[in-house]
Amino acid sequence: MQLRIENSIIHQFYSHDDKVGLRLAPEALPEDEQLHELLEELTQVYTNKPAKGYASFLTESDEGDSGPFPEQLKQWHGGQLQFVDFSQQAAKLLLEQLQNYNMLEAGFLLVTRYQHLSTDYLLVAFLPVKEGVSINPDLAVNKSSQLDINKVQLAARIDLTEWETNQDSERYISFIKGRVGRKVSDFFLDFLGCTERLNSKSQTQTLIEAVTEYGKESDLEPQQRQSLNAVAYEYCDQQWKQGEDVSVKDLSQHFEQAQPQELSFEDFSRDYAKQREAELPEEFPADKSTLRKLVKFQGQGGGVSVGFDHTQLGERIKYDVATDTLTIHGTPPNLRDQLRRYFGIDS
């Protein structure tokens, strides 16, 4: 990944006596190999996060107060505010949010402006730390704190190029939607003064439902419908990996090549979404975790968790609708070994 770093700085947040404190860096970081490695690892982790939200800054028509961050960004971007001053103001604003939400988070705030593929980005990320041990040159064991990049949950990336050229856009800000609940997302959105505009998870779910119904309406056999789902998954997954939007028109063309039908998927999906009052834009970023439903059945509850590929239904796995019973022929080796040991059967 070729990144050109323009500005970068790190501020520290620490907790002491049930309070959170802030240590401001007085100057930007020098551009060196270590900084590039950190940013490349962070952007890779950010890109690979399966669930992201898409937002834009609050406007006068929105409810709520946008706070000072958008104005500070304008001043810095317009040359009225130095990068270090801008980042320090952002850190102080984050400190207020941490105090308001009573979150005693220790870590580091990284603010970086960089360019990738002719696009200008501002990445704002809260880097958590983890305790570990290291061996010093004297071969003694030392306790140390290290950045835990893989556990980053508070991060947002502002597409400065799109923000500058198309402020009516509703998705020039992307952010991580963590698994710990909406509170974290709300907290970080409040800090940035923006609101979520585009729900990629919901739109991806609508697309999956449309694909399923399209197969039924086209009177396709189960195997043909599975093939259609596989085509959809392969295309959408590839778009996700490349950081590109899913295009309903392009997907329709893929279907036309794989399973030609009288009614195109593009026309069908438009009517499907309208009838169900669901949102399905012509182009949108896919949600990685939701996409798996195209090729895999999975669910859990009552102490049971089950998951299997669509292609196994009717083959190794049978489902009896009348009795709501799944019959599995041939268990996975690791599960089989556990069961045999449990019943005292020699493997």
mmCIF file of C-alpha atoms in Angstrom:
data_model
loop_
_atom_site.group_PDB
_atom_site.id
_atom_site.type_symbol
_atom_site.label_atom_id
_atom_site.label_comp_id
_atom_site.label_asym_id
_atom_site.label_seq_id
_atom_site.Cartn_x
_atom_site.Cartn_y
_atom_site.Cartn_z
ATOM 1 C CA MET A 1 0.000 0.000 0.000
ATOM 2 C CA GLN A 2 1.617 3.236 -1.193
ATOM 3 C CA LEU A 3 0.786 6.020 1.266
ATOM 4 C CA ARG A 4 2.140 9.548 1.227
ATOM 5 C CA ILE A 5 2.024 11.035 4.699
ATOM 6 C CA GLU A 6 1.440 14.785 4.850
ATOM 7 C CA ASN A 7 1.033 15.317 8.616
ATOM 8 C CA SER A 8 0.878 13.004 11.592
ATOM 9 C CA ILE A 9 0.757 13.398 15.360
ATOM 10 C CA ILE A 10 -0.037 11.324 18.447
ATOM 11 C CA HIS A 11 -1.514 12.544 21.760
ATOM 12 C CA GLN A 12 -1.737 10.406 24.899
ATOM 13 C CA PHE A 13 -4.750 9.733 27.126
ATOM 14 C CA TYR A 14 -4.097 8.229 30.543
ATOM 15 C CA SER A 15 -6.272 7.249 33.486
ATOM 16 C CA HIS A 16 -5.376 8.107 37.083
ATOM 17 C CA ASP A 17 -7.498 8.062 40.249
ATOM 18 C CA ASP A 18 -10.655 7.315 38.266
ATOM 19 C CA LYS A 19 -10.024 10.275 35.988
ATOM 20 C CA VAL A 20 -8.782 10.535 32.442
ATOM 21 C CA GLY A 21 -5.967 12.923 31.585
ATOM 22 C CA LEU A 22 -4.396 14.207 28.382
ATOM 23 C CA ARG A 23 -0.772 14.680 27.392
ATOM 24 C CA LEU A 24 -0.438 16.793 24.242
ATOM 25 C CA ALA A 25 2.369 16.357 21.756
ATOM 26 C CA PRO A 26 4.038 19.724 21.012
ATOM 27 C CA GLU A 27 4.966 18.916 17.406
ATOM 28 C CA ALA A 28 4.188 16.605 14.519
ATOM 29 C CA LEU A 29 5.917 13.277 14.067
ATOM 30 C CA PRO A 30 8.852 13.010 11.656
ATOM 31 C CA GLU A 31 8.095 10.951 8.582
ATOM 32 C CA ASP A 32 10.184 7.813 8.953
ATOM 33 C CA GLU A 33 9.982 4.073 8.354
ATOM 34 C CA GLN A 34 8.378 3.345 11.738
ATOM 35 C CA LEU A 35 5.572 5.843 11.109
ATOM 36 C CA HIS A 36 4.910 4.364 7.676
ATOM 37 C CA GLU A 37 4.764 0.858 9.137
ATOM 38 C CA LEU A 38 2.331 1.992 11.820
ATOM 39 C CA LEU A 39 0.045 3.760 9.351
ATOM 40 C CA GLU A 40 0.131 0.909 6.837
ATOM 41 C CA GLU A 41 -0.786 -1.611 9.544
ATOM 42 C CA LEU A 42 -3.537 0.637 10.880
ATOM 43 C CA THR A 43 -5.060 1.341 7.457
ATOM 44 C CA GLN A 44 -4.940 -2.387 6.662
ATOM 45 C CA VAL A 45 -6.757 -3.222 9.905
ATOM 46 C CA TYR A 46 -9.244 -0.424 9.237
ATOM 47 C CA THR A 47 -9.906 -1.596 5.680
ATOM 48 C CA ASN A 48 -10.409 -5.202 6.807
ATOM 49 C CA LYS A 49 -12.963 -4.325 9.482
ATOM 50 C CA PRO A 50 -16.120 -6.039 8.149
ATOM 51 C CA ALA A 51 -18.638 -3.543 9.539
ATOM 52 C CA LYS A 52 -18.370 0.158 8.797
ATOM 53 C CA GLY A 53 -20.756 3.059 8.962
ATOM 54 C CA TYR A 54 -20.912 6.018 6.609
ATOM 55 C CA ALA A 55 -21.593 9.548 7.745
ATOM 56 C CA SER A 56 -21.341 13.261 7.068
ATOM 57 C CA PHE A 57 -21.183 16.322 9.275
ATOM 58 C CA LEU A 58 -24.384 17.571 10.840
ATOM 59 C CA THR A 59 -26.162 20.381 8.997
ATOM 60 C CA GLU A 60 -28.710 22.983 10.030
ATOM 61 C CA SER A 61 -31.523 20.634 9.004
ATOM 62 C CA ASP A 62 -30.304 17.936 11.416
ATOM 63 C CA GLU A 63 -31.187 17.657 15.055
ATOM 64 C CA GLY A 64 -28.379 18.097 17.551
ATOM 65 C CA ASP A 65 -25.250 20.192 17.866
ATOM 66 C CA SER A 66 -22.361 19.470 15.515
ATOM 67 C CA GLY A 67 -19.830 20.766 18.025
ATOM 68 C CA PRO A 68 -16.562 22.517 17.156
ATOM 69 C CA PHE A 69 -14.755 19.757 15.214
ATOM 70 C CA PRO A 70 -16.171 20.504 11.709
ATOM 71 C CA GLU A 71 -15.328 24.195 12.060
ATOM 72 C CA GLN A 72 -11.840 23.375 13.332
ATOM 73 C CA LEU A 73 -11.377 21.102 10.328
ATOM 74 C CA LYS A 74 -12.417 23.907 7.966
ATOM 75 C CA GLN A 75 -9.972 26.318 9.578
ATOM 76 C CA TRP A 76 -7.096 23.860 9.337
ATOM 77 C CA HIS A 77 -7.955 22.805 5.786
ATOM 78 C CA GLY A 78 -8.250 26.457 4.785
ATOM 79 C CA GLY A 79 -4.837 27.283 6.200
ATOM 80 C CA GLN A 80 -6.129 29.377 9.113
ATOM 81 C CA LEU A 81 -5.035 26.788 11.692
ATOM 82 C CA GLN A 82 -1.783 24.858 11.929
ATOM 83 C CA PHE A 83 -1.971 21.065 11.939
ATOM 84 C CA VAL A 84 -0.525 20.714 15.439
ATOM 85 C CA ASP A 85 -3.009 23.256 16.834
ATOM 86 C CA PHE A 86 -5.874 21.544 15.032
ATOM 87 C CA SER A 87 -4.902 18.133 16.406
ATOM 88 C CA GLN A 88 -4.508 19.507 19.933
ATOM 89 C CA GLN A 89 -7.971 21.076 19.806
ATOM 90 C CA ALA A 90 -9.366 17.748 18.569
ATOM 91 C CA ALA A 91 -7.642 15.914 21.450
ATOM 92 C CA LYS A 92 -9.098 18.332 24.000
ATOM 93 C CA LEU A 93 -12.530 17.850 22.455
ATOM 94 C CA LEU A 94 -12.152 14.066 22.696
ATOM 95 C CA LEU A 95 -11.136 14.447 26.344
ATOM 96 C CA GLU A 96 -14.411 16.287 27.003
ATOM 97 C CA GLN A 97 -16.338 13.474 25.338
ATOM 98 C CA LEU A 98 -14.523 10.823 27.366
ATOM 99 C CA GLN A 99 -15.415 12.715 30.535
ATOM 100 C CA ASN A 100 -19.032 13.255 29.456
ATOM 101 C CA TYR A 101 -19.479 9.544 28.723
ATOM 102 C CA ASN A 102 -17.534 8.588 31.857
ATOM 103 C CA MET A 103 -15.128 6.465 29.840
ATOM 104 C CA LEU A 104 -11.745 5.919 31.477
ATOM 105 C CA GLU A 105 -9.923 4.944 28.304
ATOM 106 C CA ALA A 106 -6.137 4.863 28.219
ATOM 107 C CA GLY A 107 -4.559 5.027 24.805
ATOM 108 C CA PHE A 108 -3.323 7.311 22.076
ATOM 109 C CA LEU A 109 -5.091 9.576 19.591
ATOM 110 C CA LEU A 110 -3.512 9.395 16.159
ATOM 111 C CA VAL A 111 -4.377 12.156 13.693
ATOM 112 C CA THR A 112 -2.895 11.660 10.242
ATOM 113 C CA ARG A 113 -3.353 13.294 6.884
ATOM 114 C CA TYR A 114 -2.196 11.094 4.011
ATOM 115 C CA GLN A 115 -2.740 10.508 0.315
ATOM 116 C CA HIS A 116 -3.560 7.217 -1.354
ATOM 117 C CA LEU A 117 -4.397 6.799 -5.035
ATOM 118 C CA SER A 118 -4.748 10.577 -5.536
ATOM 119 C CA THR A 119 -7.262 10.855 -2.689
ATOM 120 C CA ASP A 120 -6.609 12.997 0.363
ATOM 121 C CA TYR A 121 -7.631 11.454 3.710
ATOM 122 C CA LEU A 122 -7.691 12.445 7.354
ATOM 123 C CA LEU A 123 -7.567 9.445 9.669
ATOM 124 C CA VAL A 124 -8.568 9.961 13.298
ATOM 125 C CA ALA A 125 -8.042 6.859 15.425
ATOM 126 C CA PHE A 126 -7.921 6.028 19.121
ATOM 127 C CA LEU A 127 -5.207 3.410 19.584
ATOM 128 C CA PRO A 128 -5.688 1.121 22.611
ATOM 129 C CA VAL A 129 -2.764 -0.333 24.513
ATOM 130 C CA LYS A 130 -2.051 -3.767 25.932
ATOM 131 C CA GLU A 131 0.327 -4.772 28.700
ATOM 132 C CA GLY A 132 3.089 -7.191 27.864
ATOM 133 C CA VAL A 133 6.617 -8.212 28.737
ATOM 134 C CA SER A 134 9.863 -7.749 26.863
ATOM 135 C CA ILE A 135 13.489 -8.769 27.281
ATOM 136 C CA ASN A 136 15.950 -5.880 27.513
ATOM 137 C CA PRO A 137 19.585 -5.944 26.318
ATOM 138 C CA ASP A 138 20.667 -7.156 29.785
ATOM 139 C CA LEU A 139 18.373 -10.191 29.344
ATOM 140 C CA ALA A 140 16.087 -8.981 32.120
ATOM 141 C CA VAL A 141 12.306 -9.155 31.895
ATOM 142 C CA ASN A 142 10.539 -5.802 31.695
ATOM 143 C CA LYS A 143 6.858 -4.989 31.774
ATOM 144 C CA SER A 144 5.855 -2.780 28.855
ATOM 145 C CA SER A 145 2.859 -1.246 27.131
ATOM 146 C CA GLN A 146 2.308 -1.792 23.424
ATOM 147 C CA LEU A 147 -0.184 -0.537 20.879
ATOM 148 C CA ASP A 148 -2.957 -3.055 20.232
ATOM 149 C CA ILE A 149 -3.706 -2.109 16.621
ATOM 150 C CA ASN A 150 -5.910 -5.132 15.925
ATOM 151 C CA LYS A 151 -8.280 -4.061 18.712
ATOM 152 C CA VAL A 152 -8.940 -0.581 17.295
ATOM 153 C CA GLN A 153 -12.656 0.190 17.595
ATOM 154 C CA LEU A 154 -12.663 3.994 17.588
ATOM 155 C CA ALA A 155 -11.547 5.201 14.187
ATOM 156 C CA ALA A 156 -12.940 7.353 11.410
ATOM 157 C CA ARG A 157 -11.583 8.331 8.019
ATOM 158 C CA ILE A 158 -12.606 11.556 6.319
ATOM 159 C CA ASP A 159 -12.278 11.669 2.545
ATOM 160 C CA LEU A 160 -11.020 15.251 2.346
ATOM 161 C CA THR A 161 -11.154 15.216 -1.450
ATOM 162 C CA GLU A 162 -14.859 14.341 -1.548
ATOM 163 C CA TRP A 163 -15.654 16.617 1.407
ATOM 164 C CA GLU A 164 -14.036 19.534 -0.388
ATOM 165 C CA THR A 165 -15.581 18.910 -3.806
ATOM 166 C CA ASN A 166 -19.008 17.545 -2.817
ATOM 167 C CA GLN A 167 -20.150 18.580 0.623
ATOM 168 C CA ASP A 168 -23.683 17.373 -0.217
ATOM 169 C CA SER A 169 -22.322 13.836 -0.136
ATOM 170 C CA GLU A 170 -23.636 11.704 2.715
ATOM 171 C CA ARG A 171 -20.682 9.356 2.981
ATOM 172 C CA TYR A 172 -17.373 11.208 2.954
ATOM 173 C CA ILE A 173 -16.811 9.944 6.505
ATOM 174 C CA SER A 174 -16.462 6.238 7.228
ATOM 175 C CA PHE A 175 -16.106 4.782 10.713
ATOM 176 C CA ILE A 176 -15.778 1.431 12.415
ATOM 177 C CA LYS A 177 -18.997 -0.014 13.768
ATOM 178 C CA GLY A 178 -17.712 -2.019 16.704
ATOM 179 C CA ARG A 179 -19.300 -5.077 18.270
ATOM 180 C CA VAL A 180 -19.597 -3.459 21.666
ATOM 181 C CA GLY A 181 -22.784 -1.624 20.843
ATOM 182 C CA ARG A 182 -24.051 1.661 19.552
ATOM 183 C CA LYS A 183 -22.725 3.590 22.556
ATOM 184 C CA VAL A 184 -19.196 3.567 21.182
ATOM 185 C CA SER A 185 -20.312 4.607 17.705
ATOM 186 C CA ASP A 186 -22.490 7.378 19.134
ATOM 187 C CA PHE A 187 -19.644 8.563 21.305
ATOM 188 C CA PHE A 188 -17.203 8.874 18.408
ATOM 189 C CA LEU A 189 -19.775 10.430 16.075
ATOM 190 C CA ASP A 190 -20.530 13.041 18.736
ATOM 191 C CA PHE A 191 -16.831 13.808 18.974
ATOM 192 C CA LEU A 192 -16.604 14.361 15.216
ATOM 193 C CA GLY A 193 -19.908 16.234 14.978
ATOM 194 C CA CYS A 194 -21.353 13.931 12.323
ATOM 195 C CA THR A 195 -24.240 11.520 11.924
ATOM 196 C CA GLU A 196 -24.640 8.202 10.176
ATOM 197 C CA ARG A 197 -26.371 8.590 6.817
ATOM 198 C CA LEU A 198 -25.916 5.278 5.068
ATOM 199 C CA ASN A 199 -26.649 1.892 6.596
ATOM 200 C CA SER A 200 -24.626 -0.555 4.489
ATOM 201 C CA LYS A 201 -25.712 -3.523 6.634
ATOM 202 C CA SER A 202 -29.396 -2.845 5.991
ATOM 203 C CA GLN A 203 -28.840 -2.220 2.278
ATOM 204 C CA THR A 204 -26.777 -5.383 1.910
ATOM 205 C CA GLN A 205 -29.551 -7.344 3.645
ATOM 206 C CA THR A 206 -32.113 -5.902 1.221
ATOM 207 C CA LEU A 207 -29.884 -6.908 -1.698
ATOM 208 C CA ILE A 208 -29.618 -10.485 -0.377
ATOM 209 C CA GLU A 209 -33.386 -10.729 0.037
ATOM 210 C CA ALA A 210 -33.863 -9.391 -3.499
ATOM 211 C CA VAL A 211 -31.439 -11.974 -4.905
ATOM 212 C CA THR A 212 -33.297 -14.752 -3.064
ATOM 213 C CA GLU A 213 -36.699 -13.618 -4.313
ATOM 214 C CA TYR A 214 -35.353 -13.127 -7.830
ATOM 215 C CA GLY A 215 -34.315 -16.771 -7.931
ATOM 216 C CA LYS A 216 -37.775 -17.829 -6.768
ATOM 217 C CA GLU A 217 -39.633 -15.559 -9.187
ATOM 218 C CA SER A 218 -37.494 -16.864 -12.044
ATOM 219 C CA ASP A 219 -38.558 -20.448 -11.198
ATOM 220 C CA LEU A 220 -34.966 -21.580 -10.857
ATOM 221 C CA GLU A 221 -34.114 -24.977 -9.429
ATOM 222 C CA PRO A 222 -32.434 -25.016 -5.976
ATOM 223 C CA GLN A 223 -29.042 -25.728 -7.530
ATOM 224 C CA GLN A 224 -29.466 -22.851 -9.985
ATOM 225 C CA ARG A 225 -30.460 -20.517 -7.147
ATOM 226 C CA GLN A 226 -27.363 -21.561 -5.217
ATOM 227 C CA SER A 227 -25.304 -20.774 -8.298
ATOM 228 C CA LEU A 228 -26.947 -17.362 -8.542
ATOM 229 C CA ASN A 229 -26.139 -16.663 -4.892
ATOM 230 C CA ALA A 230 -22.538 -17.713 -5.476
ATOM 231 C CA VAL A 231 -22.248 -15.293 -8.407
ATOM 232 C CA ALA A 232 -23.631 -12.487 -6.239
ATOM 233 C CA TYR A 233 -21.277 -13.299 -3.369
ATOM 234 C CA GLU A 234 -18.204 -13.514 -5.587
ATOM 235 C CA TYR A 235 -18.947 -10.151 -7.198
ATOM 236 C CA CYS A 236 -19.879 -8.335 -3.954
ATOM 237 C CA ASP A 237 -16.955 -9.809 -2.025
ATOM 238 C CA GLN A 238 -14.529 -8.724 -4.735
ATOM 239 C CA GLN A 239 -15.944 -5.193 -4.662
ATOM 240 C CA TRP A 240 -15.577 -5.126 -0.868
ATOM 241 C CA LYS A 241 -11.952 -6.272 -1.040
ATOM 242 C CA GLN A 242 -11.156 -3.546 -3.562
ATOM 243 C CA GLY A 243 -12.940 -0.905 -1.524
ATOM 244 C CA GLU A 244 -15.435 -0.349 -4.339
ATOM 245 C CA ASP A 245 -19.213 -0.003 -4.228
ATOM 246 C CA VAL A 246 -21.583 -2.762 -5.226
ATOM 247 C CA SER A 247 -23.479 -1.759 -8.371
ATOM 248 C CA VAL A 248 -26.919 -3.300 -8.855
ATOM 249 C CA LYS A 249 -26.535 -2.764 -12.604
ATOM 250 C CA ASP A 250 -23.193 -4.588 -12.710
ATOM 251 C CA LEU A 251 -24.559 -7.430 -10.586
ATOM 252 C CA SER A 252 -27.522 -7.701 -12.958
ATOM 253 C CA GLN A 253 -25.085 -8.079 -15.864
ATOM 254 C CA HIS A 254 -23.237 -10.840 -13.993
ATOM 255 C CA PHE A 255 -26.560 -12.638 -13.521
ATOM 256 C CA GLU A 256 -27.350 -12.217 -17.210
ATOM 257 C CA GLN A 257 -24.139 -13.989 -18.107
ATOM 258 C CA ALA A 258 -24.663 -16.799 -15.588
ATOM 259 C CA GLN A 259 -28.454 -17.339 -15.684
ATOM 260 C CA PRO A 260 -30.153 -15.361 -18.495
ATOM 261 C CA GLN A 261 -33.728 -14.430 -17.569
ATOM 262 C CA GLU A 262 -36.504 -12.498 -19.276
ATOM 263 C CA LEU A 263 -36.691 -10.035 -16.375
ATOM 264 C CA SER A 264 -33.379 -8.429 -15.417
ATOM 265 C CA PHE A 265 -32.311 -8.348 -11.794
ATOM 266 C CA GLU A 266 -31.871 -4.577 -12.053
ATOM 267 C CA ASP A 267 -35.565 -4.089 -12.857
ATOM 268 C CA PHE A 268 -36.689 -6.731 -10.375
ATOM 269 C CA SER A 269 -34.679 -5.299 -7.470
ATOM 270 C CA ARG A 270 -36.015 -1.803 -8.093
ATOM 271 C CA ASP A 271 -39.623 -3.027 -7.866
ATOM 272 C CA TYR A 272 -38.792 -5.311 -4.930
ATOM 273 C CA ALA A 273 -37.339 -2.484 -2.836
ATOM 274 C CA LYS A 274 -40.215 -0.159 -3.701
ATOM 275 C CA GLN A 275 -42.903 -2.686 -2.732
ATOM 276 C CA ARG A 276 -41.259 -3.311 0.638
ATOM 277 C CA GLU A 277 -40.386 0.340 1.232
ATOM 278 C CA ALA A 278 -36.759 -0.705 1.631
ATOM 279 C CA GLU A 279 -33.686 1.269 0.634
ATOM 280 C CA LEU A 280 -31.556 -0.198 -2.135
ATOM 281 C CA PRO A 281 -29.440 2.451 -3.898
ATOM 282 C CA GLU A 282 -28.032 1.820 -7.357
ATOM 283 C CA GLU A 283 -24.575 1.776 -5.768
ATOM 284 C CA PHE A 284 -23.553 1.277 -2.151
ATOM 285 C CA PRO A 285 -20.704 -0.189 -0.058
ATOM 286 C CA ALA A 286 -21.413 -3.772 0.977
ATOM 287 C CA ASP A 287 -21.285 -5.054 4.545
ATOM 288 C CA LYS A 288 -18.851 -7.971 4.668
ATOM 289 C CA SER A 289 -20.449 -9.923 7.514
ATOM 290 C CA THR A 290 -23.933 -9.696 5.969
ATOM 291 C CA LEU A 291 -22.683 -10.883 2.583
ATOM 292 C CA ARG A 292 -22.002 -14.361 3.989
ATOM 293 C CA LYS A 293 -25.736 -15.004 4.103
ATOM 294 C CA LEU A 294 -25.608 -15.383 0.328
ATOM 295 C CA VAL A 295 -23.679 -18.625 0.604
ATOM 296 C CA LYS A 296 -24.068 -19.794 4.181
ATOM 297 C CA PHE A 297 -26.857 -20.694 6.585
ATOM 298 C CA GLN A 298 -26.045 -19.950 10.194
ATOM 299 C CA GLY A 299 -27.796 -19.321 13.455
ATOM 300 C CA GLN A 300 -27.604 -19.874 17.163
ATOM 301 C CA GLY A 301 -29.865 -20.059 20.165
ATOM 302 C CA GLY A 302 -30.791 -22.301 23.047
ATOM 303 C CA GLY A 303 -27.216 -23.487 23.440
ATOM 304 C CA VAL A 304 -26.915 -24.578 19.802
ATOM 305 C CA SER A 305 -24.881 -22.935 17.056
ATOM 306 C CA VAL A 306 -25.167 -24.221 13.478
ATOM 307 C CA GLY A 307 -23.579 -23.042 10.249
ATOM 308 C CA PHE A 308 -23.130 -24.647 6.831
ATOM 309 C CA ASP A 309 -22.723 -23.731 3.172
ATOM 310 C CA HIS A 310 -25.810 -23.534 0.967
ATOM 311 C CA THR A 311 -24.333 -26.240 -1.256
ATOM 312 C CA GLN A 312 -24.575 -28.769 1.607
ATOM 313 C CA LEU A 313 -28.351 -28.451 1.925
ATOM 314 C CA GLY A 314 -29.933 -31.436 0.243
ATOM 315 C CA GLU A 315 -26.575 -33.219 0.156
ATOM 316 C CA ARG A 316 -24.938 -33.874 3.529
ATOM 317 C CA ILE A 317 -27.626 -31.907 5.344
ATOM 318 C CA LYS A 318 -31.364 -32.562 5.153
ATOM 319 C CA TYR A 319 -34.081 -30.356 6.578
ATOM 320 C CA ASP A 320 -37.551 -31.674 7.485
ATOM 321 C CA VAL A 321 -39.955 -28.731 7.457
ATOM 322 C CA ALA A 322 -42.762 -30.675 9.198
ATOM 323 C CA THR A 323 -40.655 -31.607 12.242
ATOM 324 C CA ASP A 324 -38.180 -28.683 12.073
ATOM 325 C CA THR A 325 -35.311 -31.177 12.110
ATOM 326 C CA LEU A 326 -31.830 -30.981 10.619
ATOM 327 C CA THR A 327 -30.086 -34.249 9.786
ATOM 328 C CA ILE A 328 -26.323 -34.048 9.268
ATOM 329 C CA HIS A 329 -24.568 -36.867 7.424
ATOM 330 C CA GLY A 330 -20.886 -36.811 8.291
ATOM 331 C CA THR A 331 -19.822 -34.481 11.069
ATOM 332 C CA PRO A 332 -16.716 -32.264 10.850
ATOM 333 C CA PRO A 333 -13.585 -34.186 12.002
ATOM 334 C CA ASN A 334 -12.901 -32.011 15.050
ATOM 335 C CA LEU A 335 -16.511 -32.299 16.214
ATOM 336 C CA ARG A 336 -16.524 -36.040 15.573
ATOM 337 C CA ASP A 337 -13.370 -36.500 17.655
ATOM 338 C CA GLN A 338 -14.897 -34.562 20.550
ATOM 339 C CA LEU A 339 -18.080 -36.645 20.439
ATOM 340 C CA ARG A 340 -16.204 -39.956 20.257
ATOM 341 C CA ARG A 341 -14.043 -39.005 23.224
ATOM 342 C CA TYR A 342 -17.130 -37.943 25.159
ATOM 343 C CA PHE A 343 -18.775 -41.324 24.597
ATOM 344 C CA GLY A 344 -15.546 -43.228 25.252
ATOM 345 C CA ILE A 345 -15.182 -44.456 21.686
ATOM 346 C CA ASP A 346 -11.680 -45.075 20.370
ATOM 347 C CA SER A 347 -10.820 -42.851 17.441
#
